Amino acid sequence: MQMKEIMKVNSEKQVGQMVLDHPDAANIFEKYGIDFCCNGRKTLDQVCREQQLSLDLLKAELEGIPERSTTPEENGLSSESNQNFRSWSLDRLADYIEQTHHRYVNENLPLINRYLEKIKTVHGNAHPELHEIEAIFHESASELTRHMKKEELILFPFIRKLAKMKNRGESINDPSSVGAIQNPVNMMLHDHDAEAERFKRMSVLSNHFTPPE
């Protein structure tokens, strides 16, 4: 029986990239409160230093993750959550994000807001932190909506345009194209950093999103 290779851990690798390469790493990062989404550009070493985590312990747990096959079919998996997104074209990814994740956010933000308002009204006196959580959530919801619109109106159309140019055999490496896409991408990254700080604050206020007795 052939043994599966273990995950090889490079502490200078970004945590977001580690989850992209090894999706099971997400479970370990969540266990230690490591944000691999909005703060995914931080290296494992940087995260451990900032959060005072044992790098050796974390590496040992990550190295216990078996290497996955590169495709869902090889793993006997066919669900959407196990799609090999790395093999997708950028325009296909843009369509997927907009049609799946943007739709989910737009449908659920009003629902979460109503529940949060109700919880604050009923329990706000006993738990004053709910007032600050609600304020942060409103700010987050507003910024997230704005962020998604920027993607839908600026970033994603440009990605689709570049994809069409590539399919027609046209060059997409000219300085004007690179410069035009770099500015909106930088703004997206800045938005992610700001959002990470809001979620970190809500996590602290709610005892890591743990409801009180």
Coordinates of N, CA and C in Angstrom, one line a residue:
M1 N 0.8 -1.2 0.0 CA 0.0 0.0 0.0 C 0.9 1.2 0.0
Q2 N 0.7 2.1 -0.9 CA 1.5 3.3 -1.0 C 1.0 4.4 0.0
M3 N 2.0 4.9 0.7 CA 1.7 5.9 1.8 C 1.6 7.3 1.1
K4 N 0.6 8.1 1.6 CA 0.5 9.4 1.1 C 1.5 10.3 1.7
E5 N 2.0 11.2 0.9 CA 3.0 12.2 1.4 C 2.3 13.2 2.3
I6 N 3.1 13.6 3.3 CA 2.6 14.6 4.3 C 2.7 16.0 3.7
M7 N 2.0 16.9 4.3 CA 2.1 18.3 3.9 C 3.5 18.9 4.3
K8 N 4.1 19.5 3.3 CA 5.4 20.1 3.6 C 5.2 21.6 4.0
V9 N 5.6 22.0 5.2 CA 5.3 23.3 5.7 C 6.5 24.2 5.6
N10 N 6.3 25.4 4.9 CA 7.2 26.4 4.8 C 6.7 27.6 5.6
S11 N 7.4 28.0 6.7 CA 6.9 29.0 7.6 C 6.9 30.4 6.9
E12 N 7.6 30.6 5.8 CA 7.6 31.8 5.1 C 6.5 31.9 4.0
K13 N 5.6 30.9 4.0 CA 4.5 30.9 3.0 C 3.3 31.6 3.6
Q14 N 2.6 32.3 2.7 CA 1.4 33.0 3.2 C 0.3 31.9 3.6
V15 N -0.4 32.3 4.7 CA -1.4 31.3 5.2 C -2.6 31.1 4.2
G16 N -2.9 32.2 3.5 CA -3.9 32.0 2.5 C -3.5 31.1 1.4
Q17 N -2.3 31.2 0.9 CA -1.8 30.2 -0.1 C -1.7 28.8 0.4
M18 N -1.4 28.6 1.7 CA -1.4 27.3 2.3 C -2.8 26.7 2.3
V19 N -3.8 27.4 2.5 CA -5.2 26.9 2.5 C -5.6 26.6 1.0
L20 N -5.1 27.4 0.1 CA -5.4 27.2 -1.3 C -4.8 25.9 -1.7
D21 N -3.5 25.6 -1.3 CA -2.8 24.4 -1.7 C -3.4 23.2 -0.9
H22 N -3.7 23.4 0.4 CA -4.2 22.3 1.2 C -5.4 22.8 2.0
P23 N -6.6 22.6 1.4 CA -7.9 23.0 2.1 C -8.1 22.6 3.5
D24 N -7.5 21.4 3.9 CA -7.7 20.9 5.2 C -7.0 21.8 6.2
A25 N -6.0 22.6 5.8 CA -5.3 23.5 6.7 C -6.2 24.5 7.3
A26 N -7.3 24.8 6.6 CA -8.3 25.8 7.2 C -8.8 25.4 8.5
N27 N -9.1 24.1 8.7 CA -9.6 23.6 10.0 C -8.6 23.9 11.2
I28 N -7.3 23.7 10.9 CA -6.3 23.9 11.9 C -6.2 25.4 12.2
F29 N -6.2 26.2 11.1 CA -6.1 27.7 11.3 C -7.3 28.2 12.1
E30 N -8.5 27.7 11.8 CA -9.7 28.1 12.5 C -9.6 27.8 14.0
K31 N -9.0 26.6 14.3 CA -8.8 26.1 15.6 C -8.0 27.1 16.5
Y32 N -7.0 27.8 15.8 CA -6.1 28.7 16.5 C -6.5 30.2 16.3
G33 N -7.7 30.4 15.6 CA -8.1 31.8 15.4 C -7.2 32.5 14.4
I34 N -6.7 31.8 13.4 CA -5.9 32.4 12.4 C -6.7 32.8 11.2
D35 N -6.7 34.1 10.8 CA -7.5 34.6 9.7 C -6.7 34.3 8.4
F36 N -7.1 33.3 7.7 CA -6.4 33.0 6.4 C -7.2 33.6 5.2
C37 N -8.2 34.4 5.5 CA -9.0 35.0 4.4 C -8.6 36.5 4.2
C38 N -9.1 37.4 5.0 CA -8.7 38.8 4.8 C -7.3 39.1 5.1
N39 N -6.7 38.3 6.1 CA -5.3 38.4 6.4 C -4.5 37.3 5.8
G40 N -4.9 36.7 4.7 CA -4.3 35.6 4.2 C -2.9 35.9 3.6
R41 N -2.5 37.1 3.4 CA -1.2 37.5 2.8 C -0.1 37.4 3.9
K42 N -0.4 37.2 5.1 CA 0.6 37.1 6.2 C 1.2 35.7 6.2
T43 N 2.5 35.6 6.4 CA 3.2 34.3 6.5 C 2.9 33.6 7.8
L44 N 3.1 32.3 7.7 CA 2.8 31.5 9.0 C 3.7 32.0 10.1
D45 N 5.0 32.3 9.8 CA 5.9 32.8 10.8 C 5.4 34.1 11.4
Q46 N 4.9 35.0 10.6 CA 4.4 36.3 11.0 C 3.2 36.1 11.9
V47 N 2.3 35.3 11.5 CA 1.1 35.0 12.3 C 1.4 34.5 13.6
C48 N 2.3 33.5 13.7 CA 2.7 32.9 15.0 C 3.3 34.0 15.9
R49 N 4.1 34.9 15.4 CA 4.8 35.9 16.2 C 3.7 36.9 16.7
E50 N 2.8 37.3 15.8 CA 1.8 38.3 16.2 C 0.8 37.7 17.2
Q51 N 0.4 36.5 17.1 CA -0.6 35.9 18.0 C 0.0 35.0 19.1
Q52 N 1.4 35.1 19.2 CA 2.1 34.3 20.2 C 1.7 32.9 20.2
L53 N 1.8 32.3 19.0 CA 1.5 30.8 18.9 C 2.9 30.1 18.7
S54 N 2.9 28.8 19.0 CA 4.1 28.0 18.8 C 4.2 27.6 17.4
L55 N 5.2 28.1 16.7 CA 5.4 27.7 15.3 C 5.6 26.2 15.2
D56 N 6.4 25.7 16.1 CA 6.7 24.2 16.0 C 5.5 23.4 16.1
L57 N 4.6 23.8 17.1 CA 3.4 23.0 17.3 C 2.5 23.1 16.1
L58 N 2.4 24.3 15.6 CA 1.5 24.5 14.4 C 2.0 23.7 13.2
K59 N 3.3 23.8 13.0 CA 3.9 23.1 11.9 C 3.7 21.6 12.0
A60 N 3.8 21.1 13.2 CA 3.6 19.6 13.5 C 2.1 19.2 13.1
E61 N 1.2 20.1 13.5 CA -0.2 19.7 13.1 C -0.5 19.8 11.6
L62 N 0.1 20.8 11.0 CA -0.1 21.0 9.6 C 0.6 19.9 8.8
E63 N 1.7 19.4 9.3 CA 2.4 18.3 8.6 C 1.7 17.0 8.8
G64 N 0.8 16.9 9.7 CA -0.1 15.7 9.8 C -1.2 15.6 8.8
I65 N -1.3 16.7 7.9 CA -2.3 16.7 6.9 C -1.8 15.9 5.7
P66 N -2.5 14.8 5.3 CA -2.1 14.1 4.1 C -2.3 14.9 2.8
E67 N -1.4 14.7 1.9 CA -1.5 15.4 0.6 C -2.8 14.9 -0.1
R68 N -3.5 15.8 -0.7 CA -4.7 15.5 -1.4 C -4.4 15.3 -2.9
S69 N -5.2 14.6 -3.6 CA -5.1 14.5 -5.0 C -5.5 15.9 -5.6
T70 N -5.1 16.1 -6.8 CA -5.3 17.5 -7.4 C -6.7 17.7 -7.9
T71 N -7.5 16.7 -8.0 CA -8.8 16.9 -8.6 C -9.8 16.2 -7.6
P72 N -11.1 16.7 -7.6 CA -12.1 16.1 -6.8 C -12.4 14.7 -7.1
E73 N -12.3 14.3 -8.5 CA -12.6 13.0 -8.9 C -11.6 12.0 -8.3
E74 N -10.3 12.4 -8.2 CA -9.3 11.5 -7.6 C -9.6 11.3 -6.1
N75 N -10.2 12.1 -5.5 CA -10.6 12.0 -4.1 C -11.9 11.4 -3.9
G76 N -12.6 11.0 -5.0 CA -14.0 10.5 -4.8 C -14.9 11.6 -4.4
L77 N -14.6 12.8 -4.7 CA -15.5 13.9 -4.3 C -16.0 14.6 -5.5
S78 N -17.2 15.0 -5.4 CA -17.8 15.7 -6.6 C -18.6 17.0 -6.2
S79 N -18.7 17.3 -4.9 CA -19.5 18.4 -4.4 C -18.8 19.7 -4.8
E80 N -19.6 20.8 -4.9 CA -19.1 22.1 -5.4 C -18.0 22.6 -4.4
S81 N -18.1 22.3 -3.1 CA -17.1 22.8 -2.1 C -15.7 22.2 -2.4
N82 N -15.6 21.1 -3.2 CA -14.3 20.5 -3.4 C -13.9 20.7 -4.8
Q83 N -14.4 21.7 -5.5 CA -13.9 22.0 -6.8 C -12.5 22.4 -6.8
N84 N -11.8 22.0 -7.9 CA -10.4 22.4 -8.0 C -10.3 23.8 -8.6
F85 N -10.5 24.9 -7.8 CA -10.6 26.2 -8.3 C -9.3 26.7 -8.9
R86 N -8.2 26.1 -8.6 CA -6.9 26.6 -9.1 C -6.9 26.3 -10.6
S87 N -7.7 25.4 -11.1 CA -7.6 25.0 -12.5 C -8.6 25.9 -13.3
W88 N -9.4 26.8 -12.7 CA -10.3 27.6 -13.4 C -9.7 28.8 -14.0
S89 N -10.3 29.3 -15.1 CA -9.8 30.6 -15.6 C -10.3 31.7 -14.7
L90 N -9.7 32.9 -14.8 CA -10.0 34.0 -13.9 C -11.4 34.5 -14.2
D91 N -11.9 34.5 -15.5 CA -13.2 35.0 -15.7 C -14.2 34.0 -15.2
R92 N -14.0 32.7 -15.2 CA -14.9 31.7 -14.6 C -15.0 31.9 -13.1
L93 N -13.8 32.2 -12.5 CA -13.8 32.4 -11.1 C -14.6 33.7 -10.7
A94 N -14.5 34.7 -11.5 CA -15.2 36.0 -11.3 C -16.7 35.7 -11.4
D95 N -17.1 34.9 -12.4 CA -18.6 34.6 -12.5 C -19.0 33.8 -11.3
Y96 N -18.2 32.9 -10.8 CA -18.6 32.0 -9.7 C -18.7 32.9 -8.4
I97 N -17.8 33.7 -8.2 CA -17.8 34.6 -7.0 C -19.0 35.5 -7.0
E98 N -19.3 36.1 -8.1 CA -20.5 37.0 -8.2 C -21.8 36.2 -8.1
Q99 N -21.9 35.1 -8.7 CA -23.2 34.4 -8.7 C -23.5 33.6 -7.5
T100 N -22.4 33.2 -6.8 CA -22.5 32.3 -5.6 C -22.3 33.2 -4.3
H101 N -21.2 33.7 -4.1 CA -20.8 34.4 -2.9 C -21.5 35.8 -2.7
H102 N -21.5 36.6 -3.8 CA -22.2 37.9 -3.7 C -23.7 37.7 -3.5
R103 N -24.2 36.7 -4.2 CA -25.7 36.5 -4.0 C -26.0 36.1 -2.5
Y104 N -25.1 35.2 -2.0 CA -25.3 34.7 -0.6 C -25.2 35.9 0.4
V105 N -24.2 36.8 0.2 CA -24.1 37.9 1.1 C -25.3 38.8 1.0
N106 N -25.7 39.1 -0.2 CA -26.8 40.1 -0.4 C -28.1 39.5 0.2
E107 N -28.3 38.2 0.2 CA -29.5 37.6 0.7 C -29.5 37.6 2.2
N108 N -28.3 37.4 2.8 CA -28.2 37.1 4.2 C -27.9 38.3 5.1
L109 N -27.3 39.4 4.5 CA -27.0 40.6 5.3 C -28.3 41.1 6.0
P110 N -29.4 41.3 5.3 CA -30.6 41.8 5.9 C -31.2 40.9 7.0
L111 N -31.0 39.6 6.8 CA -31.5 38.6 7.8 C -30.7 38.7 9.0
I112 N -29.4 38.7 8.9 CA -28.5 38.9 10.1 C -28.8 40.2 10.8
N113 N -29.0 41.2 10.1 CA -29.2 42.5 10.7 C -30.5 42.5 11.5
R114 N -31.6 41.8 11.0 CA -32.8 41.8 11.8 C -32.6 41.0 13.1
Y115 N -31.9 39.9 13.0 CA -31.7 39.1 14.2 C -30.8 39.8 15.2
L116 N -29.8 40.5 14.7 CA -28.9 41.3 15.6 C -29.7 42.4 16.3
E117 N -30.6 43.1 15.6 CA -31.4 44.1 16.2 C -32.3 43.5 17.3
K118 N -32.9 42.4 17.0 CA -33.7 41.7 18.0 C -33.0 41.3 19.2
I119 N -31.8 40.7 19.0 CA -31.0 40.3 20.2 C -30.5 41.5 21.0
K120 N -30.1 42.5 20.3 CA -29.7 43.7 21.1 C -30.8 44.3 21.9
T121 N -32.0 44.4 21.3 CA -33.2 44.9 22.0 C -33.5 44.1 23.3
V122 N -33.5 42.8 23.1 CA -33.8 41.9 24.2 C -32.7 41.8 25.3
H123 N -31.5 41.7 24.8 CA -30.4 41.4 25.7 C -29.3 42.5 25.9
G124 N -29.6 43.6 25.2 CA -28.6 44.7 25.2 C -28.3 45.2 26.6
N125 N -29.2 45.3 27.5 CA -28.9 45.8 28.9 C -28.0 44.9 29.6
A126 N -28.2 43.6 29.5 CA -27.4 42.7 30.2 C -26.0 42.5 29.5
H127 N -26.0 42.7 28.2 CA -24.8 42.5 27.4 C -24.5 43.8 26.6
P128 N -24.0 44.8 27.2 CA -23.8 46.1 26.5 C -22.9 46.0 25.3
E129 N -22.1 44.9 25.2 CA -21.2 44.7 24.1 C -21.9 44.5 22.8
L130 N -23.2 44.1 22.9 CA -24.0 44.0 21.7 C -24.2 45.3 20.9
H131 N -24.3 46.4 21.6 CA -24.4 47.7 20.9 C -23.2 48.0 20.0
E132 N -22.0 47.7 20.5 CA -20.8 47.9 19.7 C -20.7 46.9 18.6
I133 N -21.1 45.7 18.9 CA -21.1 44.6 17.8 C -22.0 45.0 16.7
E134 N -23.2 45.5 17.0 CA -24.2 45.9 16.0 C -23.6 47.1 15.2
A135 N -23.0 48.0 15.8 CA -22.4 49.2 15.1 C -21.3 48.7 14.1
I136 N -20.5 47.8 14.6 CA -19.4 47.3 13.7 C -20.0 46.5 12.6
F137 N -21.0 45.7 12.9 CA -21.6 44.9 11.8 C -22.2 45.8 10.7
H138 N -22.9 46.9 11.2 CA -23.5 47.8 10.2 C -22.4 48.4 9.3
E139 N -21.3 48.8 9.9 CA -20.2 49.3 9.1 C -19.6 48.3 8.2
S140 N -19.5 47.1 8.7 CA -19.0 46.0 7.9 C -19.9 45.7 6.7
A141 N -21.2 45.6 7.0 CA -22.2 45.3 5.9 C -22.2 46.4 4.8
S142 N -22.1 47.6 5.3 CA -22.0 48.7 4.3 C -20.8 48.7 3.4
E143 N -19.6 48.4 4.1 CA -18.4 48.4 3.3 C -18.3 47.1 2.4
L144 N -18.9 46.0 2.9 CA -18.9 44.8 2.1 C -19.7 45.0 0.9
T145 N -20.9 45.6 1.0 CA -21.7 45.9 -0.1 C -21.0 46.8 -1.2
R146 N -20.3 47.8 -0.7 CA -19.6 48.7 -1.5 C -18.5 47.9 -2.2
H147 N -17.8 47.1 -1.5 CA -16.7 46.3 -2.0 C -17.2 45.4 -3.2
M148 N -18.3 44.7 -2.9 CA -18.8 43.8 -4.0 C -19.2 44.6 -5.2
K149 N -19.8 45.8 -5.1 CA -20.1 46.6 -6.2 C -18.9 47.0 -7.0
K150 N -17.8 47.3 -6.3 CA -16.6 47.7 -7.0 C -16.1 46.5 -7.8
E151 N -16.2 45.3 -7.3 CA -15.8 44.1 -8.0 C -16.7 43.9 -9.2
E152 N -18.0 44.0 -9.0 CA -18.9 43.8 -10.1 C -18.9 44.8 -11.2
L153 N -18.6 46.1 -10.9 CA -18.6 47.1 -11.9 C -17.2 47.5 -12.5
I154 N -16.2 47.1 -11.7 CA -14.8 47.5 -12.2 C -13.9 46.3 -12.4
L155 N -13.7 45.6 -11.3 CA -12.6 44.5 -11.4 C -13.0 43.4 -12.3
F156 N -14.2 42.8 -12.0 CA -14.6 41.6 -12.8 C -14.8 41.9 -14.3
P157 N -15.4 43.0 -14.7 CA -15.5 43.3 -16.1 C -14.1 43.4 -16.7
F158 N -13.2 44.0 -16.0 CA -11.8 44.1 -16.6 C -11.2 42.7 -16.7
I159 N -11.4 41.8 -15.8 CA -10.9 40.5 -15.8 C -11.5 39.7 -17.1
R160 N -12.8 39.9 -17.2 CA -13.5 39.3 -18.4 C -13.0 39.8 -19.7
K161 N -12.7 41.1 -19.7 CA -12.1 41.7 -20.9 C -10.7 41.1 -21.3
L162 N -9.9 41.0 -20.2 CA -8.6 40.4 -20.4 C -8.7 38.9 -20.9
A163 N -9.7 38.2 -20.4 CA -9.9 36.8 -20.8 C -10.2 36.7 -22.2
K164 N -11.1 37.6 -22.7 CA -11.5 37.6 -24.1 C -10.3 38.0 -25.0
M165 N -9.5 38.9 -24.5 CA -8.3 39.3 -25.3 C -7.3 38.1 -25.4
K166 N -7.2 37.4 -24.3 CA -6.3 36.2 -24.3 C -6.9 35.1 -25.3
N167 N -8.2 34.9 -25.2 CA -8.8 33.9 -26.1 C -8.6 34.3 -27.6
R168 N -8.5 35.6 -27.9 CA -8.4 36.0 -29.3 C -6.9 36.1 -29.7
G169 N -6.0 35.7 -28.7 CA -4.6 35.7 -29.0 C -4.0 37.0 -28.9
E170 N -4.6 38.0 -28.3 CA -4.1 39.4 -28.2 C -3.2 39.4 -26.9
S171 N -2.2 40.3 -26.9 CA -1.3 40.5 -25.8 C -2.1 41.1 -24.6
I172 N -1.9 40.6 -23.4 CA -2.5 41.2 -22.2 C -1.4 41.7 -21.3
N173 N -0.1 41.7 -21.8 CA 1.0 42.1 -20.9 C 1.5 43.5 -21.1
D174 N 0.7 44.3 -21.8 CA 1.2 45.6 -22.1 C 1.1 46.5 -20.8
P175 N 1.9 47.5 -20.6 CA 1.9 48.2 -19.3 C 0.5 48.9 -19.0
S176 N -0.2 49.3 -20.0 CA -1.5 49.9 -19.7 C -2.5 49.0 -19.1
S177 N -2.5 47.7 -19.5 CA -3.4 46.7 -19.0 C -3.0 46.4 -17.5
V178 N -1.7 46.2 -17.3 CA -1.2 45.9 -16.0 C -1.5 47.0 -15.0
G179 N -1.2 48.2 -15.4 CA -1.5 49.4 -14.6 C -3.0 49.6 -14.3
A180 N -3.8 49.3 -15.3 CA -5.2 49.5 -15.1 C -5.8 48.5 -14.1
I181 N -5.3 47.3 -14.1 CA -5.8 46.3 -13.1 C -5.2 46.4 -11.8
Q182 N -4.0 46.9 -11.7 CA -3.3 46.9 -10.4 C -4.0 47.8 -9.4
N183 N -4.4 49.0 -9.8 CA -5.1 49.9 -8.9 C -6.3 49.3 -8.2
P184 N -7.3 48.8 -9.0 CA -8.5 48.2 -8.3 C -8.1 47.0 -7.4
V185 N -7.1 46.2 -7.8 CA -6.6 45.1 -7.0 C -6.1 45.6 -5.7
N186 N -5.3 46.7 -5.7 CA -4.7 47.2 -4.5 C -5.8 47.7 -3.6
M187 N -6.9 48.3 -4.1 CA -8.0 48.8 -3.3 C -8.8 47.6 -2.7
M188 N -8.9 46.5 -3.5 CA -9.5 45.3 -2.9 C -8.7 44.8 -1.7
L189 N -7.4 44.7 -1.8 CA -6.6 44.3 -0.7 C -6.7 45.1 0.5
H190 N -6.8 46.5 0.3 CA -6.9 47.4 1.4 C -8.3 47.1 2.1
D191 N -9.3 46.9 1.3 CA -10.6 46.6 1.9 C -10.6 45.3 2.7
H192 N -9.9 44.3 2.3 CA -9.8 43.1 3.0 C -9.1 43.3 4.4
D193 N -8.0 44.1 4.4 CA -7.3 44.4 5.6 C -8.3 45.1 6.6
A194 N -9.0 46.1 6.1 CA -9.9 46.8 7.0 C -11.0 45.9 7.6
E195 N -11.5 45.0 6.7 CA -12.6 44.1 7.1 C -12.1 43.1 8.2
A196 N -10.8 42.6 8.0 CA -10.2 41.7 9.0 C -10.2 42.3 10.4
E197 N -9.9 43.6 10.4 CA -9.8 44.3 11.7 C -11.2 44.4 12.4
R198 N -12.3 44.6 11.6 CA -13.6 44.7 12.1 C -14.1 43.3 12.6
F199 N -13.8 42.3 11.9 CA -14.2 40.9 12.4 C -13.4 40.5 13.6
K200 N -12.1 41.0 13.7 CA -11.3 40.7 14.8 C -11.9 41.3 16.1
R201 N -12.4 42.6 15.9 CA -13.0 43.3 17.0 C -14.3 42.7 17.4
M202 N -15.1 42.3 16.5 CA -16.4 41.6 16.8 C -16.1 40.2 17.5
S203 N -15.0 39.6 17.1 CA -14.7 38.3 17.8 C -14.3 38.5 19.2
V204 N -13.5 39.5 19.5 CA -13.1 39.8 20.9 C -14.3 40.2 21.7
L205 N -15.2 41.1 21.2 CA -16.3 41.5 21.9 C -17.3 40.3 22.2
S206 N -17.4 39.3 21.4 CA -18.3 38.2 21.5 C -17.7 37.0 22.1
N207 N -16.5 37.1 22.6 CA -15.7 35.9 23.1 C -15.6 34.9 22.0
H208 N -15.1 35.3 20.9 CA -14.9 34.5 19.7 C -16.2 33.9 19.2
F209 N -17.2 34.8 19.2 CA -18.5 34.4 18.6 C -19.2 33.3 19.5
T210 N -19.0 33.3 20.7 CA -19.6 32.3 21.7 C -20.8 33.0 22.4
P211 N -22.0 32.4 22.2 CA -23.2 33.0 22.9 C -23.1 32.8 24.4
P212 N -23.4 33.8 25.2 CA -23.4 33.6 26.6 C -24.5 32.7 27.1
E213 N -24.4 32.2 28.3 CA -25.3 31.3 28.9 C -26.8 31.9 28.9

